Amino acid sequence: MKKILRSLFVITCSIYASLTLAQSYVGLKLGHAEIMSDLESSSSLGWYLGHAVSENFAVELNYDSFGDADIEGVDVELSADALSVYGVFKVDIKTGVTPYAKMGLARLRVKQEANCCGIDDESNYETQFAYGVGLMGGSKKLNVRLEYSAINADEEKLANFSLGIQIGI
């Protein structure tokens, strides 16, 4: 019994040490989104939580609300949001600006609200490939990020340009 407890203690301490020694971060971003190519653009808001696994690789959880877009000529409004998991690959080029690319999966929700014509309100959920590129600059504790990200949804692409602040925790 003592061996089992000792082993659990060592495993718990090892996990705790690896999590506290690695760099974790949170961020907030504001942007400009295009829900569908033939609709007007809207403002976007999002947050992200990341954990640097190594100097050049991190794992991120993102939530983005892409705002609302009106369909012209019909009293229908579309809104979209996504919860995404990304692998983030960074390249340190020693200039103070770090380029990065990210790839992952997004759980996308597109909501349709109609105020006329007997059209029912509905929400569609789908899991899609997501990707992005960006630049970040600053210190280990505070960074500014400029990013382009996209989610391939059926035959359309949901695109988002954003500016964010990242804080190391």
PDB file of C-alpha atoms in Angstrom:
ATOM      1  CA  MET A   1       0.000   0.000   0.000  1.00  0.00           C
ATOM      2  CA  LYS A   2       2.862   2.375   0.842  1.00  0.00           C
ATOM      3  CA  LYS A   3       4.444   1.697  -2.567  1.00  0.00           C
ATOM      4  CA  ILE A   4       1.196   2.586  -4.342  1.00  0.00           C
ATOM      5  CA  LEU A   5       0.788   5.804  -2.348  1.00  0.00           C
ATOM      6  CA  ARG A   6       4.448   6.715  -2.906  1.00  0.00           C
ATOM      7  CA  SER A   7       4.071   6.074  -6.657  1.00  0.00           C
ATOM      8  CA  LEU A   8       0.920   8.212  -6.825  1.00  0.00           C
ATOM      9  CA  PHE A   9       2.693  10.993  -4.929  1.00  0.00           C
ATOM     10  CA  VAL A  10       5.670  10.913  -7.340  1.00  0.00           C
ATOM     11  CA  ILE A  11       3.366  10.920 -10.397  1.00  0.00           C
ATOM     12  CA  THR A  12       1.294  13.804  -8.988  1.00  0.00           C
ATOM     13  CA  CYS A  13       4.424  15.848  -8.204  1.00  0.00           C
ATOM     14  CA  SER A  14       5.838  15.171 -11.675  1.00  0.00           C
ATOM     15  CA  ILE A  15       2.637  16.300 -13.393  1.00  0.00           C
ATOM     16  CA  TYR A  16       2.406  19.406 -11.192  1.00  0.00           C
ATOM     17  CA  ALA A  17       6.045  20.328 -11.872  1.00  0.00           C
ATOM     18  CA  SER A  18       5.678  19.916 -15.633  1.00  0.00           C
ATOM     19  CA  LEU A  19       2.547  22.083 -15.668  1.00  0.00           C
ATOM     20  CA  THR A  20       3.994  24.866 -13.534  1.00  0.00           C
ATOM     21  CA  LEU A  21       7.339  24.990 -15.352  1.00  0.00           C
ATOM     22  CA  ALA A  22       5.728  25.258 -18.778  1.00  0.00           C
ATOM     23  CA  GLN A  23       4.339  28.566 -20.055  1.00  0.00           C
ATOM     24  CA  SER A  24       0.545  28.893 -20.042  1.00  0.00           C
ATOM     25  CA  TYR A  25      -1.295  31.927 -21.355  1.00  0.00           C
ATOM     26  CA  VAL A  26      -4.707  33.494 -21.876  1.00  0.00           C
ATOM     27  CA  GLY A  27      -5.790  36.027 -24.435  1.00  0.00           C
ATOM     28  CA  LEU A  28      -8.594  38.195 -25.697  1.00  0.00           C
ATOM     29  CA  LYS A  29      -9.082  39.183 -29.335  1.00  0.00           C
ATOM     30  CA  LEU A  30     -11.273  41.532 -31.356  1.00  0.00           C
ATOM     31  CA  GLY A  31     -11.678  41.210 -35.066  1.00  0.00           C
ATOM     32  CA  HIS A  32     -13.492  41.442 -38.354  1.00  0.00           C
ATOM     33  CA  ALA A  33     -15.315  38.299 -39.570  1.00  0.00           C
ATOM     34  CA  GLU A  34     -16.925  37.186 -42.799  1.00  0.00           C
ATOM     35  CA  ILE A  35     -19.545  34.549 -42.069  1.00  0.00           C
ATOM     36  CA  MET A  36     -20.297  33.833 -45.742  1.00  0.00           C
ATOM     37  CA  SER A  37     -18.767  35.354 -48.851  1.00  0.00           C
ATOM     38  CA  ASP A  38     -22.011  36.968 -50.065  1.00  0.00           C
ATOM     39  CA  LEU A  39     -23.008  38.489 -46.709  1.00  0.00           C
ATOM     40  CA  GLU A  40     -21.860  41.660 -44.999  1.00  0.00           C
ATOM     41  CA  SER A  41     -18.948  41.410 -42.581  1.00  0.00           C
ATOM     42  CA  SER A  42     -19.330  41.684 -38.831  1.00  0.00           C
ATOM     43  CA  SER A  43     -17.263  42.269 -35.708  1.00  0.00           C
ATOM     44  CA  SER A  44     -15.881  39.275 -33.856  1.00  0.00           C
ATOM     45  CA  LEU A  45     -14.866  38.683 -30.255  1.00  0.00           C
ATOM     46  CA  GLY A  46     -12.930  35.765 -28.854  1.00  0.00           C
ATOM     47  CA  TRP A  47     -10.741  34.376 -26.107  1.00  0.00           C
ATOM     48  CA  TYR A  48      -8.107  31.685 -25.998  1.00  0.00           C
ATOM     49  CA  LEU A  49      -6.257  29.599 -23.445  1.00  0.00           C
ATOM     50  CA  GLY A  50      -2.927  28.049 -24.373  1.00  0.00           C
ATOM     51  CA  HIS A  51      -0.190  25.872 -22.974  1.00  0.00           C
ATOM     52  CA  ALA A  52       3.336  25.888 -24.453  1.00  0.00           C
ATOM     53  CA  VAL A  53       4.464  22.288 -24.668  1.00  0.00           C
ATOM     54  CA  SER A  54       7.879  23.330 -25.993  1.00  0.00           C
ATOM     55  CA  GLU A  55       9.569  26.505 -27.217  1.00  0.00           C
ATOM     56  CA  ASN A  56       8.078  26.065 -30.709  1.00  0.00           C
ATOM     57  CA  PHE A  57       4.775  24.253 -30.072  1.00  0.00           C
ATOM     58  CA  ALA A  58       1.655  25.058 -28.042  1.00  0.00           C
ATOM     59  CA  VAL A  59      -1.861  23.704 -27.674  1.00  0.00           C
ATOM     60  CA  GLU A  60      -4.727  26.237 -27.653  1.00  0.00           C
ATOM     61  CA  LEU A  61      -8.408  26.214 -26.858  1.00  0.00           C
ATOM     62  CA  ASN A  62     -10.229  29.078 -28.664  1.00  0.00           C
ATOM     63  CA  TYR A  63     -13.740  30.446 -28.505  1.00  0.00           C
ATOM     64  CA  ASP A  64     -14.832  32.901 -31.195  1.00  0.00           C
ATOM     65  CA  SER A  65     -18.139  34.688 -31.645  1.00  0.00           C
ATOM     66  CA  PHE A  66     -18.287  35.865 -35.244  1.00  0.00           C
ATOM     67  CA  GLY A  67     -21.181  38.272 -34.799  1.00  0.00           C
ATOM     68  CA  ASP A  68     -24.330  38.635 -36.871  1.00  0.00           C
ATOM     69  CA  ALA A  69     -24.901  39.059 -40.583  1.00  0.00           C
ATOM     70  CA  ASP A  70     -28.134  40.020 -42.292  1.00  0.00           C
ATOM     71  CA  ILE A  71     -29.290  38.432 -45.531  1.00  0.00           C
ATOM     72  CA  GLU A  72     -30.313  41.255 -47.862  1.00  0.00           C
ATOM     73  CA  GLY A  73     -33.902  41.322 -49.036  1.00  0.00           C
ATOM     74  CA  VAL A  74     -35.065  38.857 -46.363  1.00  0.00           C
ATOM     75  CA  ASP A  75     -35.598  39.462 -42.649  1.00  0.00           C
ATOM     76  CA  VAL A  76     -33.174  36.683 -41.656  1.00  0.00           C
ATOM     77  CA  GLU A  77     -30.122  37.033 -39.450  1.00  0.00           C
ATOM     78  CA  LEU A  78     -27.209  34.583 -39.283  1.00  0.00           C
ATOM     79  CA  SER A  79     -24.781  34.319 -36.377  1.00  0.00           C
ATOM     80  CA  ALA A  80     -21.879  31.953 -35.861  1.00  0.00           C
ATOM     81  CA  ASP A  81     -19.566  30.912 -33.064  1.00  0.00           C
ATOM     82  CA  ALA A  82     -16.922  28.216 -32.696  1.00  0.00           C
ATOM     83  CA  LEU A  83     -15.029  26.320 -30.023  1.00  0.00           C
ATOM     84  CA  SER A  84     -11.690  25.178 -31.461  1.00  0.00           C
ATOM     85  CA  VAL A  85      -8.626  23.172 -30.468  1.00  0.00           C
ATOM     86  CA  TYR A  86      -5.383  24.065 -32.261  1.00  0.00           C
ATOM     87  CA  GLY A  87      -1.803  22.951 -32.430  1.00  0.00           C
ATOM     88  CA  VAL A  88       0.257  26.169 -32.722  1.00  0.00           C
ATOM     89  CA  PHE A  89       3.674  26.042 -34.397  1.00  0.00           C
ATOM     90  CA  LYS A  90       5.940  29.036 -33.692  1.00  0.00           C
ATOM     91  CA  VAL A  91       9.201  30.094 -35.313  1.00  0.00           C
ATOM     92  CA  ASP A  92      11.526  32.229 -33.197  1.00  0.00           C
ATOM     93  CA  ILE A  93      13.423  34.504 -35.593  1.00  0.00           C
ATOM     94  CA  LYS A  94      15.062  36.659 -32.868  1.00  0.00           C
ATOM     95  CA  THR A  95      13.643  39.956 -34.144  1.00  0.00           C
ATOM     96  CA  GLY A  96      11.021  40.499 -31.464  1.00  0.00           C
ATOM     97  CA  VAL A  97       8.266  39.344 -33.830  1.00  0.00           C
ATOM     98  CA  THR A  98       7.333  35.657 -33.881  1.00  0.00           C
ATOM     99  CA  PRO A  99       5.383  34.213 -36.830  1.00  0.00           C
ATOM    100  CA  TYR A 100       3.128  31.244 -36.135  1.00  0.00           C
ATOM    101  CA  ALA A 101       0.742  28.875 -37.867  1.00  0.00           C
ATOM    102  CA  LYS A 102      -2.055  26.888 -36.284  1.00  0.00           C
ATOM    103  CA  MET A 103      -4.153  23.927 -37.354  1.00  0.00           C
ATOM    104  CA  GLY A 104      -6.935  22.082 -35.614  1.00  0.00           C
ATOM    105  CA  LEU A 105     -10.614  21.292 -35.371  1.00  0.00           C
ATOM    106  CA  ALA A 106     -13.523  23.629 -34.683  1.00  0.00           C
ATOM    107  CA  ARG A 107     -17.015  22.870 -33.451  1.00  0.00           C
ATOM    108  CA  LEU A 108     -18.956  25.458 -35.437  1.00  0.00           C
ATOM    109  CA  ARG A 109     -22.487  26.597 -34.670  1.00  0.00           C
ATOM    110  CA  VAL A 110     -24.396  28.619 -37.254  1.00  0.00           C
ATOM    111  CA  LYS A 111     -27.680  30.029 -35.981  1.00  0.00           C
ATOM    112  CA  GLN A 112     -30.444  31.323 -38.246  1.00  0.00           C
ATOM    113  CA  GLU A 113     -33.138  33.613 -36.860  1.00  0.00           C
ATOM    114  CA  ALA A 114     -36.038  34.636 -39.058  1.00  0.00           C
ATOM    115  CA  ASN A 115     -38.580  37.347 -38.324  1.00  0.00           C
ATOM    116  CA  CYS A 116     -40.933  36.651 -41.208  1.00  0.00           C
ATOM    117  CA  CYS A 117     -41.956  34.366 -44.019  1.00  0.00           C
ATOM    118  CA  GLY A 118     -42.708  31.320 -41.850  1.00  0.00           C
ATOM    119  CA  ILE A 119     -39.013  30.386 -41.690  1.00  0.00           C
ATOM    120  CA  ASP A 120     -38.136  28.495 -38.502  1.00  0.00           C
ATOM    121  CA  ASP A 121     -35.234  29.488 -36.284  1.00  0.00           C
ATOM    122  CA  GLU A 122     -32.549  26.834 -36.303  1.00  0.00           C
ATOM    123  CA  SER A 123     -28.999  26.087 -35.224  1.00  0.00           C
ATOM    124  CA  ASN A 124     -26.627  23.822 -37.136  1.00  0.00           C
ATOM    125  CA  TYR A 125     -23.573  22.255 -35.531  1.00  0.00           C
ATOM    126  CA  GLU A 126     -20.652  20.802 -37.426  1.00  0.00           C
ATOM    127  CA  THR A 127     -17.022  19.896 -36.767  1.00  0.00           C
ATOM    128  CA  GLN A 128     -14.660  21.328 -39.364  1.00  0.00           C
ATOM    129  CA  PHE A 129     -10.975  21.796 -40.147  1.00  0.00           C
ATOM    130  CA  ALA A 130      -9.635  25.133 -38.862  1.00  0.00           C
ATOM    131  CA  TYR A 131      -6.350  26.904 -39.541  1.00  0.00           C
ATOM    132  CA  GLY A 132      -4.636  30.251 -39.169  1.00  0.00           C
ATOM    133  CA  VAL A 133      -1.443  32.279 -39.394  1.00  0.00           C
ATOM    134  CA  GLY A 134      -0.247  35.253 -37.428  1.00  0.00           C
ATOM    135  CA  LEU A 135       2.449  37.370 -35.884  1.00  0.00           C
ATOM    136  CA  MET A 136       3.051  38.026 -32.204  1.00  0.00           C
ATOM    137  CA  GLY A 137       5.430  40.333 -30.432  1.00  0.00           C
ATOM    138  CA  GLY A 138       6.208  41.399 -26.912  1.00  0.00           C
ATOM    139  CA  SER A 139       7.608  39.632 -23.869  1.00  0.00           C
ATOM    140  CA  LYS A 140       7.000  36.251 -22.226  1.00  0.00           C
ATOM    141  CA  LYS A 141       4.328  37.780 -20.005  1.00  0.00           C
ATOM    142  CA  LEU A 142       2.595  40.130 -22.482  1.00  0.00           C
ATOM    143  CA  ASN A 143       2.196  39.764 -26.251  1.00  0.00           C
ATOM    144  CA  VAL A 144       0.193  41.426 -28.995  1.00  0.00           C
ATOM    145  CA  ARG A 145      -1.138  39.071 -31.695  1.00  0.00           C
ATOM    146  CA  LEU A 146      -2.271  39.854 -35.235  1.00  0.00           C
ATOM    147  CA  GLU A 147      -4.001  36.843 -36.758  1.00  0.00           C
ATOM    148  CA  TYR A 148      -5.924  35.483 -39.720  1.00  0.00           C
ATOM    149  CA  SER A 149      -7.935  32.339 -39.040  1.00  0.00           C
ATOM    150  CA  ALA A 150     -10.453  30.381 -41.078  1.00  0.00           C
ATOM    151  CA  ILE A 151     -12.876  27.498 -40.708  1.00  0.00           C
ATOM    152  CA  ASN A 152     -13.930  25.510 -43.769  1.00  0.00           C
ATOM    153  CA  ALA A 153     -17.690  25.078 -43.430  1.00  0.00           C
ATOM    154  CA  ASP A 154     -19.284  22.985 -46.178  1.00  0.00           C
ATOM    155  CA  GLU A 155     -18.752  24.979 -49.376  1.00  0.00           C
ATOM    156  CA  GLU A 156     -18.039  28.263 -47.606  1.00  0.00           C
ATOM    157  CA  LYS A 157     -15.109  29.551 -45.592  1.00  0.00           C
ATOM    158  CA  LEU A 158     -15.624  31.516 -42.386  1.00  0.00           C
ATOM    159  CA  ALA A 159     -12.711  33.986 -42.187  1.00  0.00           C
ATOM    160  CA  ASN A 160     -11.609  36.137 -39.262  1.00  0.00           C
ATOM    161  CA  PHE A 161      -8.940  38.853 -38.970  1.00  0.00           C
ATOM    162  CA  SER A 162      -8.189  39.715 -35.340  1.00  0.00           C
ATOM    163  CA  LEU A 163      -5.945  41.706 -33.039  1.00  0.00           C
ATOM    164  CA  GLY A 164      -5.401  40.289 -29.561  1.00  0.00           C
ATOM    165  CA  ILE A 165      -3.560  40.607 -26.282  1.00  0.00           C
ATOM    166  CA  GLN A 166      -1.936  37.550 -24.729  1.00  0.00           C
ATOM    167  CA  ILE A 167      -0.954  37.368 -21.049  1.00  0.00           C
ATOM    168  CA  GLY A 168       1.355  34.675 -19.679  1.00  0.00           C
ATOM    169  CA  ILE A 169       0.181  32.987 -16.479  1.00  0.00           C
TER     170      ILE A 169
END
